[in-house]
PDB file of C-alpha atoms and ligand atoms in Angstrom:
ATOM      1  CA  MET S   1     -18.362 -10.905  -9.492  1.00 54.00           C
ATOM      2  CA  ARG S   2     -14.919 -12.193 -10.200  1.00 71.00           C
ATOM      3  CA  GLY S   3     -11.919 -11.704  -7.940  1.00 91.00           C
ATOM      4  CA  LEU S   4      -8.706 -10.041  -8.932  1.00 97.00           C
ATOM      5  CA  ARG S   5      -5.215 -11.476  -8.859  1.00 98.00           C
ATOM      6  CA  LEU S   6      -3.434  -9.200  -6.428  1.00 98.00           C
ATOM      7  CA  GLY S   7       0.287  -8.506  -6.345  1.00 98.00           C
ATOM      8  CA  VAL S   8       1.095  -6.753  -3.077  1.00 98.00           C
ATOM      9  CA  LEU S   9       4.302  -4.726  -2.689  1.00 98.00           C
ATOM     10  CA  VAL S  10       5.641  -4.054   0.811  1.00 98.00           C
ATOM     11  CA  SER S  11       8.758  -2.568   2.370  1.00 97.00           C
ATOM     12  CA  GLY S  12       8.001  -2.861   6.051  1.00 96.00           C
ATOM     13  CA  SER S  13       5.764  -4.361   8.686  1.00 96.00           C
ATOM     14  CA  GLY S  14       2.996  -5.257   6.273  1.00 98.00           C
ATOM     15  CA  SER S  15       0.040  -4.614   8.575  1.00 98.00           C
ATOM     16  CA  ASN S  16      -1.921  -3.384   5.554  1.00 98.00           C
ATOM     17  CA  LEU S  17      -0.968  -6.579   3.720  1.00 98.00           C
ATOM     18  CA  GLN S  18      -2.312  -8.475   6.749  1.00 98.00           C
ATOM     19  CA  SER S  19      -5.650  -6.700   6.443  1.00 98.00           C
ATOM     20  CA  ILE S  20      -5.887  -7.918   2.833  1.00 98.00           C
ATOM     21  CA  ILE S  21      -4.848 -11.463   3.793  1.00 98.00           C
ATOM     22  CA  ASP S  22      -7.533 -11.499   6.500  1.00 98.00           C
ATOM     23  CA  ALA S  23     -10.194 -10.152   4.144  1.00 98.00           C
ATOM     24  CA  VAL S  24      -9.343 -12.776   1.509  1.00 98.00           C
ATOM     25  CA  GLU S  25      -9.331 -15.592   4.063  1.00 97.00           C
ATOM     26  CA  SER S  26     -12.657 -14.523   5.584  1.00 97.00           C
ATOM     27  CA  GLY S  27     -14.265 -14.242   2.151  1.00 96.00           C
ATOM     28  CA  LYS S  28     -14.801 -10.508   2.469  1.00 96.00           C
ATOM     29  CA  LEU S  29     -12.775 -10.116  -0.704  1.00 97.00           C
ATOM     30  CA  LYS S  30     -13.223 -12.352  -3.731  1.00 96.00           C
ATOM     31  CA  SER S  31      -9.686 -11.611  -4.875  1.00 97.00           C
ATOM     32  CA  GLU S  32      -6.608 -13.678  -4.158  1.00 98.00           C
ATOM     33  CA  ILE S  33      -3.082 -12.594  -3.354  1.00 98.00           C
ATOM     34  CA  VAL S  34      -0.877 -14.243  -5.964  1.00 98.00           C
ATOM     35  CA  CYS S  35       2.436 -12.759  -4.823  1.00 98.00           C
ATOM     36  CA  VAL S  36       3.969 -10.484  -2.224  1.00 98.00           C
ATOM     37  CA  ILE S  37       7.105  -8.660  -3.308  1.00 98.00           C
ATOM     38  CA  SER S  38       9.533  -6.549  -1.330  1.00 98.00           C
ATOM     39  CA  ASN S  39      12.604  -4.433  -1.970  1.00 97.00           C
ATOM     40  CA  LYS S  40      13.686  -5.195   1.637  1.00 98.00           C
ATOM     41  CA  GLU S  41      14.837  -8.693   2.411  1.00 97.00           C
ATOM     42  CA  GLN S  42      13.968  -8.366   6.093  1.00 97.00           C
ATOM     43  CA  ALA S  43      10.532  -6.802   5.623  1.00 98.00           C
ATOM     44  CA  TYR S  44       8.148  -8.406   8.102  1.00 98.00           C
ATOM     45  CA  GLY S  45       5.524  -8.271   5.341  1.00 98.00           C
ATOM     46  CA  LEU S  46       7.396 -11.116   3.588  1.00 98.00           C
ATOM     47  CA  GLU S  47       7.226 -13.157   6.767  1.00 98.00           C
ATOM     48  CA  ARG S  48       3.478 -12.547   7.025  1.00 98.00           C
ATOM     49  CA  ALA S  49       3.119 -13.786   3.447  1.00 98.00           C
ATOM     50  CA  ARG S  50       5.126 -16.956   4.159  1.00 98.00           C
ATOM     51  CA  LYS S  51       2.997 -17.687   7.233  1.00 98.00           C
ATOM     52  CA  HIS S  52      -0.012 -17.776   4.912  1.00 98.00           C
ATOM     53  CA  ASN S  53       1.744 -19.826   2.239  1.00 97.00           C
ATOM     54  CA  LEU S  54       1.825 -16.977  -0.234  1.00 98.00           C
ATOM     55  CA  PRO S  55       4.747 -16.556  -2.630  1.00 98.00           C
ATOM     56  CA  ALA S  56       7.041 -14.057  -0.881  1.00 98.00           C
ATOM     57  CA  LEU S  57       9.711 -12.605  -3.123  1.00 98.00           C
ATOM     58  CA  PHE S  58      12.596 -10.305  -2.415  1.00 98.00           C
ATOM     59  CA  ILE S  59      13.953  -8.364  -5.365  1.00 97.00           C
ATOM     60  CA  ASN S  60      17.256  -6.702  -4.603  1.00 96.00           C
ATOM     61  CA  PRO S  61      17.012  -2.959  -5.382  1.00 95.00           C
ATOM     62  CA  LYS S  62      20.787  -2.827  -5.842  1.00 95.00           C
ATOM     63  CA  GLU S  63      20.452  -4.841  -9.014  1.00 92.00           C
ATOM     64  CA  GLU S  64      20.632  -2.737 -12.127  1.00 90.00           C
ATOM     65  CA  ASN S  65      17.561  -4.282 -13.686  1.00 94.00           C
ATOM     66  CA  TYR S  66      15.410  -4.050 -10.554  1.00 96.00           C
ATOM     67  CA  ASP S  67      12.467  -2.362 -12.286  1.00 95.00           C
ATOM     68  CA  ALA S  68      12.441  -4.848 -15.162  1.00 96.00           C
ATOM     69  CA  LYS S  69      12.562  -7.757 -12.717  1.00 97.00           C
ATOM     70  CA  LEU S  70       9.680  -6.329 -10.736  1.00 97.00           C
ATOM     71  CA  LEU S  71       7.612  -5.813 -13.863  1.00 97.00           C
ATOM     72  CA  ASN S  72       8.404  -9.283 -15.191  1.00 97.00           C
ATOM     73  CA  THR S  73       7.525 -10.878 -11.873  1.00 98.00           C
ATOM     74  CA  LEU S  74       4.136  -9.142 -11.785  1.00 98.00           C
ATOM     75  CA  LYS S  75       3.498 -10.285 -15.346  1.00 98.00           C
ATOM     76  CA  ALA S  76       4.645 -13.833 -14.601  1.00 98.00           C
ATOM     77  CA  TYR S  77       2.129 -14.076 -11.756  1.00 98.00           C
ATOM     78  CA  GLU S  78      -0.553 -12.642 -14.058  1.00 98.00           C
ATOM     79  CA  VAL S  79      -1.327  -9.876 -11.608  1.00 98.00           C
ATOM     80  CA  ASP S  80      -4.495  -7.848 -12.304  1.00 97.00           C
ATOM     81  CA  LEU S  81      -4.070  -5.271  -9.564  1.00 98.00           C
ATOM     82  CA  VAL S  82      -0.830  -4.059  -7.971  1.00 98.00           C
ATOM     83  CA  VAL S  83      -1.330  -2.928  -4.387  1.00 98.00           C
ATOM     84  CA  LEU S  84       1.362  -0.723  -2.859  1.00 98.00           C
ATOM     85  CA  ALA S  85       0.976  -1.397   0.844  1.00 98.00           C
ATOM     86  CA  GLY S  86       3.769   0.506   2.530  1.00 96.00           C
ATOM     87  CA  TYR S  87       6.088   0.176  -0.451  1.00 96.00           C
ATOM     88  CA  LEU S  88       8.793   2.785  -0.023  1.00 91.00           C
ATOM     89  CA  LYS S  89      10.221   2.905  -3.489  1.00 91.00           C
ATOM     90  CA  ILE S  90       9.178   4.952  -6.480  1.00 88.00           C
ATOM     91  CA  ILE S  91       7.462   2.891  -9.148  1.00 90.00           C
ATOM     92  CA  ASP S  92       9.089   3.252 -12.530  1.00 92.00           C
ATOM     93  CA  LYS S  93       7.294   4.734 -15.507  1.00 94.00           C
ATOM     94  CA  GLU S  94       7.143   1.531 -17.502  1.00 95.00           C
ATOM     95  CA  LEU S  95       5.409  -0.299 -14.688  1.00 96.00           C
ATOM     96  CA  VAL S  96       2.918   2.560 -14.255  1.00 96.00           C
ATOM     97  CA  GLU S  97       2.173   2.497 -17.960  1.00 96.00           C
ATOM     98  CA  THR S  98       1.938  -1.284 -18.227  1.00 96.00           C
ATOM     99  CA  PHE S  99      -0.448  -1.435 -15.275  1.00 96.00           C
ATOM    100  CA  LYS S 100      -2.237   1.815 -16.048  1.00 93.00           C
ATOM    101  CA  GLY S 101      -5.330   2.122 -13.864  1.00 93.00           C
ATOM    102  CA  ARG S 102      -4.371  -1.111 -12.111  1.00 96.00           C
ATOM    103  CA  ILE S 103      -1.993   0.136  -9.396  1.00 97.00           C
ATOM    104  CA  ILE S 104      -3.207   1.527  -6.096  1.00 98.00           C
ATOM    105  CA  ASN S 105      -1.383   2.971  -3.101  1.00 97.00           C
ATOM    106  CA  ILE S 106      -2.327   3.689   0.479  1.00 97.00           C
ATOM    107  CA  HIS S 107      -1.017   6.877   2.052  1.00 97.00           C
ATOM    108  CA  PRO S 108      -1.502   7.900   5.685  1.00 98.00           C
ATOM    109  CA  SER S 109      -2.749  11.460   5.179  1.00 98.00           C
ATOM    110  CA  LEU S 110      -5.612  13.380   3.661  1.00 98.00           C
ATOM    111  CA  LEU S 111      -4.053  13.797   0.233  1.00 97.00           C
ATOM    112  CA  PRO S 112      -3.216  16.140  -1.399  1.00 97.00           C
ATOM    113  CA  LYS S 113      -2.056  17.307   2.021  1.00 97.00           C
ATOM    114  CA  TYR S 114       1.171  15.778   3.339  1.00 97.00           C
ATOM    115  CA  GLY S 115       1.934  13.807   0.206  1.00 96.00           C
ATOM    116  CA  GLY S 116       4.959  13.742  -2.065  1.00 93.00           C
ATOM    117  CA  LYS S 117       8.675  13.555  -1.494  1.00 90.00           C
ATOM    118  CA  GLY S 118       9.730  13.102   2.132  1.00 92.00           C
ATOM    119  CA  TYR S 119       6.201  12.416   3.367  1.00 95.00           C
ATOM    120  CA  TYR S 120       6.291   8.779   4.342  1.00 93.00           C
ATOM    121  CA  GLY S 121       5.815   6.796   7.527  1.00 93.00           C
ATOM    122  CA  ILE S 122       6.151   8.663  10.789  1.00 96.00           C
ATOM    123  CA  HIS S 123       7.268  11.863   8.984  1.00 97.00           C
ATOM    124  CA  VAL S 124       3.716  12.348   7.715  1.00 98.00           C
ATOM    125  CA  HIS S 125       2.222  12.225  11.198  1.00 98.00           C
ATOM    126  CA  ALA S 126       4.969  14.400  12.704  1.00 98.00           C
ATOM    127  CA  ALA S 127       4.240  17.080  10.074  1.00 98.00           C
ATOM    128  CA  VAL S 128       0.482  16.895  10.707  1.00 98.00           C
ATOM    129  CA  ILE S 129       1.008  17.409  14.440  1.00 98.00           C
ATOM    130  CA  ALA S 130       3.618  20.145  13.965  1.00 97.00           C
ATOM    131  CA  ALA S 131       1.137  22.048  11.783  1.00 98.00           C
ATOM    132  CA  GLY S 132      -1.555  21.811  14.463  1.00 97.00           C
ATOM    133  CA  GLU S 133      -4.009  20.027  12.172  1.00 98.00           C
ATOM    134  CA  LYS S 134      -7.352  19.175  13.763  1.00 98.00           C
ATOM    135  CA  GLU S 135      -7.923  16.190  11.521  1.00 98.00           C
ATOM    136  CA  SER S 136      -5.943  13.664   9.550  1.00 98.00           C
ATOM    137  CA  GLY S 137      -6.643  10.312   7.930  1.00 98.00           C
ATOM    138  CA  ALA S 138      -5.634   8.122   5.033  1.00 98.00           C
ATOM    139  CA  THR S 139      -6.179   7.903   1.299  1.00 98.00           C
ATOM    140  CA  VAL S 140      -6.240   5.064  -1.195  1.00 98.00           C
ATOM    141  CA  HIS S 141      -5.484   6.351  -4.659  1.00 97.00           C
ATOM    142  CA  HIS S 142      -4.609   5.248  -8.151  1.00 97.00           C
ATOM    143  CA  VAL S 143      -0.909   5.494  -8.937  1.00 96.00           C
ATOM    144  CA  ASP S 144       0.324   7.703 -11.747  1.00 93.00           C
ATOM    145  CA  ILE S 145       3.880   8.814 -12.474  1.00 90.00           C
ATOM    146  CA  GLY S 146       3.858  11.477  -9.739  1.00 87.00           C
ATOM    147  CA  ILE S 147       4.364  10.790  -6.032  1.00 86.00           C
ATOM    148  CA  ASP S 148       1.038  10.436  -4.189  1.00 87.00           C
ATOM    149  CA  THR S 149      -0.764  12.298  -6.978  1.00 90.00           C
ATOM    150  CA  GLY S 150      -3.166   9.838  -8.640  1.00 94.00           C
ATOM    151  CA  ASP S 151      -6.959  10.003  -8.387  1.00 96.00           C
ATOM    152  CA  THR S 152      -8.451   9.263  -5.008  1.00 97.00           C
ATOM    153  CA  ILE S 153     -10.459   6.068  -4.628  1.00 97.00           C
ATOM    154  CA  LEU S 154     -11.299   6.387  -0.932  1.00 98.00           C
ATOM    155  CA  GLN S 155     -10.378   8.747   1.861  1.00 98.00           C
ATOM    156  CA  LYS S 156     -11.373   8.754   5.516  1.00 98.00           C
ATOM    157  CA  LYS S 157     -10.747  11.182   8.349  1.00 98.00           C
ATOM    158  CA  LEU S 158     -10.303  11.112  12.072  1.00 98.00           C
ATOM    159  CA  GLU S 159      -9.778  13.745  14.725  1.00 98.00           C
ATOM    160  CA  VAL S 160      -6.256  14.609  15.828  1.00 98.00           C
ATOM    161  CA  TYR S 161      -6.259  14.815  19.633  1.00 98.00           C
ATOM    162  CA  THR S 162      -4.359  17.569  21.397  1.00 96.00           C
ATOM    163  CA  ASP S 163      -2.257  14.982  23.198  1.00 97.00           C
ATOM    164  CA  ASP S 164      -1.542  12.869  20.090  1.00 98.00           C
ATOM    165  CA  THR S 165       2.086  12.065  19.341  1.00 98.00           C
ATOM    166  CA  PRO S 166       3.212  11.101  15.816  1.00 98.00           C
ATOM    167  CA  GLU S 167       3.280   7.488  17.055  1.00 98.00           C
ATOM    168  CA  SER S 168      -0.215   7.499  18.591  1.00 98.00           C
ATOM    169  CA  LEU S 169      -1.653   9.159  15.494  1.00 98.00           C
ATOM    170  CA  GLN S 170       0.114   6.685  13.218  1.00 98.00           C
ATOM    171  CA  LYS S 171      -1.287   3.764  15.199  1.00 98.00           C
ATOM    172  CA  ARG S 172      -4.877   5.061  15.180  1.00 98.00           C
ATOM    173  CA  ILE S 173      -4.779   5.880  11.478  1.00 98.00           C
ATOM    174  CA  LEU S 174      -3.405   2.431  10.659  1.00 98.00           C
ATOM    175  CA  GLU S 175      -5.855   0.510  12.819  1.00 97.00           C
ATOM    176  CA  GLU S 176      -8.999   2.609  12.464  1.00 98.00           C
ATOM    177  CA  ILE S 177      -8.689   3.742   8.875  1.00 98.00           C
ATOM    178  CA  GLU S 178      -5.982   2.219   6.678  1.00 98.00           C
ATOM    179  CA  HIS S 179      -6.766  -1.419   7.326  1.00 98.00           C
ATOM    180  CA  LYS S 180     -10.414  -0.775   6.469  1.00 98.00           C
ATOM    181  CA  ILE S 181     -10.215   1.522   3.466  1.00 98.00           C
ATOM    182  CA  LEU S 182      -7.583  -0.542   1.702  1.00 98.00           C
ATOM    183  CA  VAL S 183      -9.868  -3.567   1.769  1.00 98.00           C
ATOM    184  CA  GLU S 184     -12.888  -1.415   0.816  1.00 98.00           C
ATOM    185  CA  ALA S 185     -10.997   0.049  -2.137  1.00 98.00           C
ATOM    186  CA  ILE S 186     -10.063  -3.410  -3.431  1.00 98.00           C
ATOM    187  CA  ALA S 187     -13.690  -4.544  -3.020  1.00 97.00           C
ATOM    188  CA  HIS S 188     -14.774  -1.482  -4.987  1.00 96.00           C
ATOM    189  CA  LEU S 189     -12.363  -2.347  -7.812  1.00 96.00           C
ATOM    190  CA  GLU S 190     -13.517  -5.979  -7.750  1.00 94.00           C
ATOM    191  CA  GLY S 191     -16.998  -4.671  -8.429  1.00 87.00           C
ATOM    192  CA  ARG S 192     -15.770  -2.932 -11.543  1.00 75.00           C
ATOM    193  CA  ALA S 193     -13.690  -5.840 -12.866  1.00 67.00           C
TER     194      ALA S 193
HETATM  195  C1  GRF O 201       1.236   2.795   6.106  1.00 72.47           C
HETATM  196  O1  GRF O 201       1.042   3.893   6.953  1.00 72.47           O
HETATM  197  C2  GRF O 201       0.945   3.170   4.672  1.00 72.47           C
HETATM  198  O2  GRF O 201      -0.082   4.111   4.546  1.00 72.47           O
HETATM  199  C3  GRF O 201       2.238   3.774   4.245  1.00 72.47           C
HETATM  200  O3  GRF O 201       3.228   2.986   4.860  1.00 72.47           O
HETATM  201  C4  GRF O 201       2.700   2.390   6.046  1.00 72.47           C
HETATM  202  C5  GRF O 201       2.888   0.911   5.939  1.00 72.47           C
HETATM  203  O4  GRF O 201       2.496   0.202   7.076  1.00 72.47           O
HETATM  204  N1  GRF O 201       2.326   3.876   2.808  1.00 72.47           N
HETATM  205  P1  GRF O 201       2.418  -1.385   7.042  1.00 72.47           P
HETATM  206  O5  GRF O 201       3.763  -1.871   6.508  1.00 72.47           O
HETATM  207  O6  GRF O 201       1.280  -1.780   6.163  1.00 72.47           O
HETATM  208  O7  GRF O 201       2.218  -1.799   8.469  1.00 72.47           O
END
């Protein structure tokens, strides 16, 4: 089984990125992270990458040719699989087409529920609680040109407690589900490479 060359895109804390770094370092994944890219200069995910001596690149979204730069960077690093790990920017059509079937995203809900425009970060969990849902979870899916609409690779559930807040639910979903299924999904794709 050969590993994949992973390009990980982050916009924030990068705890999902950390789960991939840990899985690569422990040998749980055969793949390697060849670059970490962010549209936010201050994203802690970039700092995590630097701490592990991984190329950490900021691409300024204010630049007109942002999408072309992103695509060229992924090509330059010979990325096999693009992993959106808390990347809060829509991926442009050309990138989706160039990396067709080779881009995955993690979303903190049971898609197709609570996906699409406006459903990101804490807003997802607030909506789940406001609706009185009894269960929630996370989904790893292929990326197509829609928002949170590609085919599901893995999805896992947990119970929503009556005293959950958006923050407590977010934390449990991240720690108990996201960090595991993201690594499992990459391992699954390694198996098919
Ligand atoms: C996660 O909940 C992920 O599902 C969503 O954004 C969040 C990123 O968290 N797309 P982190 O930056 O990996 O800690």
